[in-house]
PDB file of C-alpha atoms in Angstrom:
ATOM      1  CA  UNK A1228     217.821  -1.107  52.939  1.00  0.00           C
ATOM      2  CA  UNK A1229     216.298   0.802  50.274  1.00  0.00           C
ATOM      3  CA  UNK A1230     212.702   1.369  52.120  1.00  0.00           C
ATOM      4  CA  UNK A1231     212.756   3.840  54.669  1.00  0.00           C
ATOM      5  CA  UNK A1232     209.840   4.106  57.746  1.00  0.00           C
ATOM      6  CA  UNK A1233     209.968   7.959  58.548  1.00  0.00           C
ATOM      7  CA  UNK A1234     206.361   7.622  58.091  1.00  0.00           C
ATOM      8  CA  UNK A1235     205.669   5.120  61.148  1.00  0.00           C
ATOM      9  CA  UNK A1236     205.821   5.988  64.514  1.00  0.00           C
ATOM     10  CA  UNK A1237     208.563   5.465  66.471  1.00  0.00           C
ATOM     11  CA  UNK A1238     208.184   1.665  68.022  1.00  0.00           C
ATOM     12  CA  UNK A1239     207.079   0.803  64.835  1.00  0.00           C
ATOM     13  CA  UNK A1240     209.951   2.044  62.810  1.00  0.00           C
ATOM     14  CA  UNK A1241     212.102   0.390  65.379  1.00  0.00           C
ATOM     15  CA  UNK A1242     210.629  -2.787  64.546  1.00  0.00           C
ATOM     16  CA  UNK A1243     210.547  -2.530  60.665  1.00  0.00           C
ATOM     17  CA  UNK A1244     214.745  -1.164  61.196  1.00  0.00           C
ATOM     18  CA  UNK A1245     215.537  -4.225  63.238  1.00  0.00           C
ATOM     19  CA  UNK A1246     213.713  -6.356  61.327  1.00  0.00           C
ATOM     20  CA  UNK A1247     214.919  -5.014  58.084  1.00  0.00           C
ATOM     21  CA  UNK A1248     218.709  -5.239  59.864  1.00  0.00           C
ATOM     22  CA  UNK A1249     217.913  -9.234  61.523  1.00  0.00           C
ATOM     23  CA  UNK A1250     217.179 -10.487  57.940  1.00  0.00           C
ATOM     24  CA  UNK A1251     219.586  -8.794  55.814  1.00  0.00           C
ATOM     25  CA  UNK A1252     222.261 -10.433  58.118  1.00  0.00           C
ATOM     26  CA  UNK A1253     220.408 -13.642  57.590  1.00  0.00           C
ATOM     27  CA  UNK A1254     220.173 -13.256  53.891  1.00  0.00           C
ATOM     28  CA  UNK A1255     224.043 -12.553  53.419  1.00  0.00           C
ATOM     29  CA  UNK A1256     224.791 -15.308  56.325  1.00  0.00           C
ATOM     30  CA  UNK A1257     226.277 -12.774  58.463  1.00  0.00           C
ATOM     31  CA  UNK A1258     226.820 -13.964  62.246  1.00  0.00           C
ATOM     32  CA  UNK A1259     228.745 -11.186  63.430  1.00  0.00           C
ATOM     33  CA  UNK A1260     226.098  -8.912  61.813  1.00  0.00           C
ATOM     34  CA  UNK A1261     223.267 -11.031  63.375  1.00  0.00           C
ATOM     35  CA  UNK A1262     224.050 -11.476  66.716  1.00  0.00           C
ATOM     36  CA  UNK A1263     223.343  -7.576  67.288  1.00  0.00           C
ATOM     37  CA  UNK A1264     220.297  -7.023  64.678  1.00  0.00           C
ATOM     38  CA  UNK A1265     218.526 -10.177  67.043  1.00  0.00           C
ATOM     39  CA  UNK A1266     219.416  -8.067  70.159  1.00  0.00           C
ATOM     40  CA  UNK A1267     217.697  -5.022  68.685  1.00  0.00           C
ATOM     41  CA  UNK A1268     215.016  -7.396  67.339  1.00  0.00           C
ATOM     42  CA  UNK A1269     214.592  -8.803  70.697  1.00  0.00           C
ATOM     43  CA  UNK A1270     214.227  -5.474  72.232  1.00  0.00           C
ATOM     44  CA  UNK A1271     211.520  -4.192  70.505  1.00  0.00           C
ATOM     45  CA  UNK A1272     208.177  -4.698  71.577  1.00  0.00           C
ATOM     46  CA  UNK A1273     205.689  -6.691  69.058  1.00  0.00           C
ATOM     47  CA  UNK A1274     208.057  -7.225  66.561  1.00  0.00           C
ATOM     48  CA  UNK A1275     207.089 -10.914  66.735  1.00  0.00           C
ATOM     49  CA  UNK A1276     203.475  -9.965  65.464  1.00  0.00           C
ATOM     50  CA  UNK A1277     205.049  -8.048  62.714  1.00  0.00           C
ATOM     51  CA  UNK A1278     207.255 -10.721  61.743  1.00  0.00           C
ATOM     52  CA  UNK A1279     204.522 -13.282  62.373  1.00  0.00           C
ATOM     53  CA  UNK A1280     202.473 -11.457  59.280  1.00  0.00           C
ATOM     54  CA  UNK A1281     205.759 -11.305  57.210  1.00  0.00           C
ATOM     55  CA  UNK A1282     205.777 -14.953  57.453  1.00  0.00           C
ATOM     56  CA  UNK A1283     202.014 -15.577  56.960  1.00  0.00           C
ATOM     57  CA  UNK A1284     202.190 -13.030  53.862  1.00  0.00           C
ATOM     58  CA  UNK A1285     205.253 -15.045  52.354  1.00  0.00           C
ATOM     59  CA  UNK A1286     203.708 -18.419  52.922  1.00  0.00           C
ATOM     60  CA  UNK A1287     200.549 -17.179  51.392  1.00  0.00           C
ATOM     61  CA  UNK A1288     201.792 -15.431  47.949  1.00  0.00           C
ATOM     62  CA  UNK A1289     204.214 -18.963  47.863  1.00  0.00           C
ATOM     63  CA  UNK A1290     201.767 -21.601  48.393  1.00  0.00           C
ATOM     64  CA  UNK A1291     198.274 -19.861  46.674  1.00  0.00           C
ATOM     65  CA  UNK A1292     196.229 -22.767  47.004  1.00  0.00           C
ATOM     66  CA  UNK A1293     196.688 -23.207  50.795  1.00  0.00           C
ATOM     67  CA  UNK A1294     199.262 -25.581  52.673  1.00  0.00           C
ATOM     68  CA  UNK A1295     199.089 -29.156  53.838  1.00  0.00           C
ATOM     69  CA  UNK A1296     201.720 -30.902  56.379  1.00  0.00           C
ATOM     70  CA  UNK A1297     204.098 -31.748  53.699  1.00  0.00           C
ATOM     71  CA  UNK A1298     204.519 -28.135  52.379  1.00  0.00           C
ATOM     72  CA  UNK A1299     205.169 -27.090  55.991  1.00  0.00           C
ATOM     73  CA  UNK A1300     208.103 -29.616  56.364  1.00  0.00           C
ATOM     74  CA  UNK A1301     209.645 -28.478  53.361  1.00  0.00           C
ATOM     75  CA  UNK A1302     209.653 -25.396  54.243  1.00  0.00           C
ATOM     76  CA  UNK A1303     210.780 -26.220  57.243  1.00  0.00           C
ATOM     77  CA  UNK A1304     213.720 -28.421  56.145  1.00  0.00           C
ATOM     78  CA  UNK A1305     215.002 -25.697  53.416  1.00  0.00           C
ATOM     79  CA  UNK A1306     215.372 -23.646  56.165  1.00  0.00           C
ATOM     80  CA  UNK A1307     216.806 -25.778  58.725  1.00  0.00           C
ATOM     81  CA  UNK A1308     219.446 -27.035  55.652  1.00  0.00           C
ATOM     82  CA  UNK A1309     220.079 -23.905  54.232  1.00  0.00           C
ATOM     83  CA  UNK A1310     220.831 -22.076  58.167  1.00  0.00           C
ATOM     84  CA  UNK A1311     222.719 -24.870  59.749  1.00  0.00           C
ATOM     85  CA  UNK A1312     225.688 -24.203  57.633  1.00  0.00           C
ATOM     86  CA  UNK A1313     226.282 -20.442  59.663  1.00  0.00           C
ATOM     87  CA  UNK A1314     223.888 -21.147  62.417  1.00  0.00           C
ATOM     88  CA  UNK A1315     224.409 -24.150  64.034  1.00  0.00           C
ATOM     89  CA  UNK A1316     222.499 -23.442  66.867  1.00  0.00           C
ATOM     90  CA  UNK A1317     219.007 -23.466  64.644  1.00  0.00           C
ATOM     91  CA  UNK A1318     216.172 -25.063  66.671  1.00  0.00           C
ATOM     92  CA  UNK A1319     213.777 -26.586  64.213  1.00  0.00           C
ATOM     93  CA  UNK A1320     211.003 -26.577  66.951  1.00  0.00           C
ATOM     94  CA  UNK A1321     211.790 -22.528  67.250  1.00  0.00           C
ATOM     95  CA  UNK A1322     210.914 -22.415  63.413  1.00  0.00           C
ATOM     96  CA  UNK A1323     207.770 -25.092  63.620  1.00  0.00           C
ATOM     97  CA  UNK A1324     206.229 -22.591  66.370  1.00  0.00           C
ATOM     98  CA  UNK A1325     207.094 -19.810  63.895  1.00  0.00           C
ATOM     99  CA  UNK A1326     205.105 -21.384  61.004  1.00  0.00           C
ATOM    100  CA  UNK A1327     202.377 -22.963  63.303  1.00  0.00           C
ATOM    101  CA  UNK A1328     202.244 -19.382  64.696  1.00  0.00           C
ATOM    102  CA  UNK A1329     201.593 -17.903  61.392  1.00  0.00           C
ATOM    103  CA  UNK A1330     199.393 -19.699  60.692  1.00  0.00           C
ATOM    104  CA  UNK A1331     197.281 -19.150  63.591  1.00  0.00           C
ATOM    105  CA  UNK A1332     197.467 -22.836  64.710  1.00  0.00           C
ATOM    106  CA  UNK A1333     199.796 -22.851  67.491  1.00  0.00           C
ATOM    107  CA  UNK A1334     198.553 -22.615  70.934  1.00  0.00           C
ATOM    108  CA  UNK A1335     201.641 -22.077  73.602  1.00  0.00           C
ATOM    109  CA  UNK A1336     199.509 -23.637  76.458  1.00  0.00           C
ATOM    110  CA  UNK A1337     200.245 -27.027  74.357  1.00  0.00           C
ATOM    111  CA  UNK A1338     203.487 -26.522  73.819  1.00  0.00           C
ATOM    112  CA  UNK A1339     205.823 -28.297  76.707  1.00  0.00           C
ATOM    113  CA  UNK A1340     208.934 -26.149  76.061  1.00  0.00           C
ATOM    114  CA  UNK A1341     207.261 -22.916  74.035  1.00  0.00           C
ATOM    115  CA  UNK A1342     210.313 -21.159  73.241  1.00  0.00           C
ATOM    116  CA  UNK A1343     211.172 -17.500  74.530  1.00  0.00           C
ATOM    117  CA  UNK A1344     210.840 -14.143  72.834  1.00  0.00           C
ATOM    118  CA  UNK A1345     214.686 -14.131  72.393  1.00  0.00           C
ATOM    119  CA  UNK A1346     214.609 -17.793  70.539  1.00  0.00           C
ATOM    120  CA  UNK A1347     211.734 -16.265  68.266  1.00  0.00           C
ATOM    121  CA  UNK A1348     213.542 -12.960  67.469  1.00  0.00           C
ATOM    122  CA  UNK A1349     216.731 -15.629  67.042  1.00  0.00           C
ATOM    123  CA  UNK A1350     214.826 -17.546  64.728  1.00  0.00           C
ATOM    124  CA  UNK A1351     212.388 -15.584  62.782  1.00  0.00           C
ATOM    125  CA  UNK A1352     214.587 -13.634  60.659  1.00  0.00           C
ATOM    126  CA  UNK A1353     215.948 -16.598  59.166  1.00  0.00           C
ATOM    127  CA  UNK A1354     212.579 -17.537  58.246  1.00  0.00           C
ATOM    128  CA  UNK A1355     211.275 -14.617  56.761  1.00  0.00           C
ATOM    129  CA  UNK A1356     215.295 -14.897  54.899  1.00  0.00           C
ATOM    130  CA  UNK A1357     214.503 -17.836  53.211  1.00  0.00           C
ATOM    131  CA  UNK A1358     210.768 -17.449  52.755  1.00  0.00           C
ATOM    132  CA  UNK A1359     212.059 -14.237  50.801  1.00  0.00           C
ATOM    133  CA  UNK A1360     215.007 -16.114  48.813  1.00  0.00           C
ATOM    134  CA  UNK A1361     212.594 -18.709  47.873  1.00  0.00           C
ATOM    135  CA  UNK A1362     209.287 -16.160  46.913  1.00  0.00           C
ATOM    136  CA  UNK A1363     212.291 -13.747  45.179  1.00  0.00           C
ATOM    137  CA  UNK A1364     210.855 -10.834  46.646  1.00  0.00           C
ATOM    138  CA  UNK A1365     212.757  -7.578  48.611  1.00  0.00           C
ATOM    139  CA  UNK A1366     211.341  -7.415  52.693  1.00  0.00           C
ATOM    140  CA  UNK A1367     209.732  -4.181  52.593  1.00  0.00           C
ATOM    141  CA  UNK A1368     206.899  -4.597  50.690  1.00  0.00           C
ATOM    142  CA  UNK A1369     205.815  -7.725  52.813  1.00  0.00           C
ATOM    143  CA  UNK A1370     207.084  -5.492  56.347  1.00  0.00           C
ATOM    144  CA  UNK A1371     204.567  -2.482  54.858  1.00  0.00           C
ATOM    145  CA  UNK A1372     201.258  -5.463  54.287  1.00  0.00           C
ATOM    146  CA  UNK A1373     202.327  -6.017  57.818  1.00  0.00           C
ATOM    147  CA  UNK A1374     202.007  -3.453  59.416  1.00  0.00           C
ATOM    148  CA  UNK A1375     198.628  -2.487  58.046  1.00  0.00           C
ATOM    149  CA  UNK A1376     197.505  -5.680  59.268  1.00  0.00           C
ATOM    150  CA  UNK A1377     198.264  -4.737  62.437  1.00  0.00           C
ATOM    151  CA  UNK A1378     196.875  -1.199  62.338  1.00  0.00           C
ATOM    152  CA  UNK A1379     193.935  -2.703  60.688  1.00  0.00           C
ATOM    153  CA  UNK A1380     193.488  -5.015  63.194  1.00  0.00           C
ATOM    154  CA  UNK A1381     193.874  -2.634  66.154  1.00  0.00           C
ATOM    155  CA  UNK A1382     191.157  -0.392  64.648  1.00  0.00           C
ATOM    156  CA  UNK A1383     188.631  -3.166  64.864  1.00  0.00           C
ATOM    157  CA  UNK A1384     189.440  -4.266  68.280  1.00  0.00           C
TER     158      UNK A1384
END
């Protein structure tokens, strides 16, 4: 990782090290290196919101005139296709409530089975991996936009 977060506080830097750890794995298809980054990931607190504005960022700057249902399934399938060879265990639903979620469309109450904060910190890394291998684009700028979204939108509440 060639960003460093000595400048956030601690929970945050937690966040941007895990996440920074969960999708680096994820980029080099690493499943012994995964398994513990999504542990970390899992353990600390909000890092779905982060990685929630990653995404939404990513799907932005990669589809500039807005999205429609089809761009969302390809998206979706890429990933599915391009995970499924290491990570058999990928849950396309998992990565539809990811990009619904983004998007600020998904509503859990709706949802029959919404999935768990450990199949979202399981899942969202290998989003954000592909989202990044498709836009061609390093994490850390898009982790940094996140996390003044998130400051920014704690001021105003």
């Amino acid at each position: 990782m060639t960003t460093t977060w000595r400048h956030l506080p601690a929970p945050a830097r937690e966040i941007a090290d895990a996440a920074a750890e969960a999708v680096a794995a994820a980029h080099e298809r690493d499943a012994e290196a995964y398994g513990p980054a999504v542990v970390r990931l899992t353990a600390a607190d909000r890092a779905g919101l982060v990685l929630g504005g990653v995404v939404r960022l990513l799907l932005e700057e990669t589809h500039p005139d807005g999205l429609d249902g089809d761009d969302v399934r390809r998206v979706l399938e890429r990933c599915v296709r391009s995970t499924a060879a290491w990570r058999p265990d990928v849950d396309p639903h998992v990565l539809l409530v990811l990009l619904a979620g983004a998007l600020g469309v998904y509503d859990p109450s709706d949802d029959d089975a919404p999935p768990d904060p450990a199949a979202i910190a399981g899942h969202a890394p290998l989003l954000v991996a592909d989202l990044l291998a498709a836009a061609g684009r390093p994490l850390g700028g898009y982790l940094t936009a996140a996390f003044a979204e998130v400051a920014r939108t704690e001021l105003h509440d």
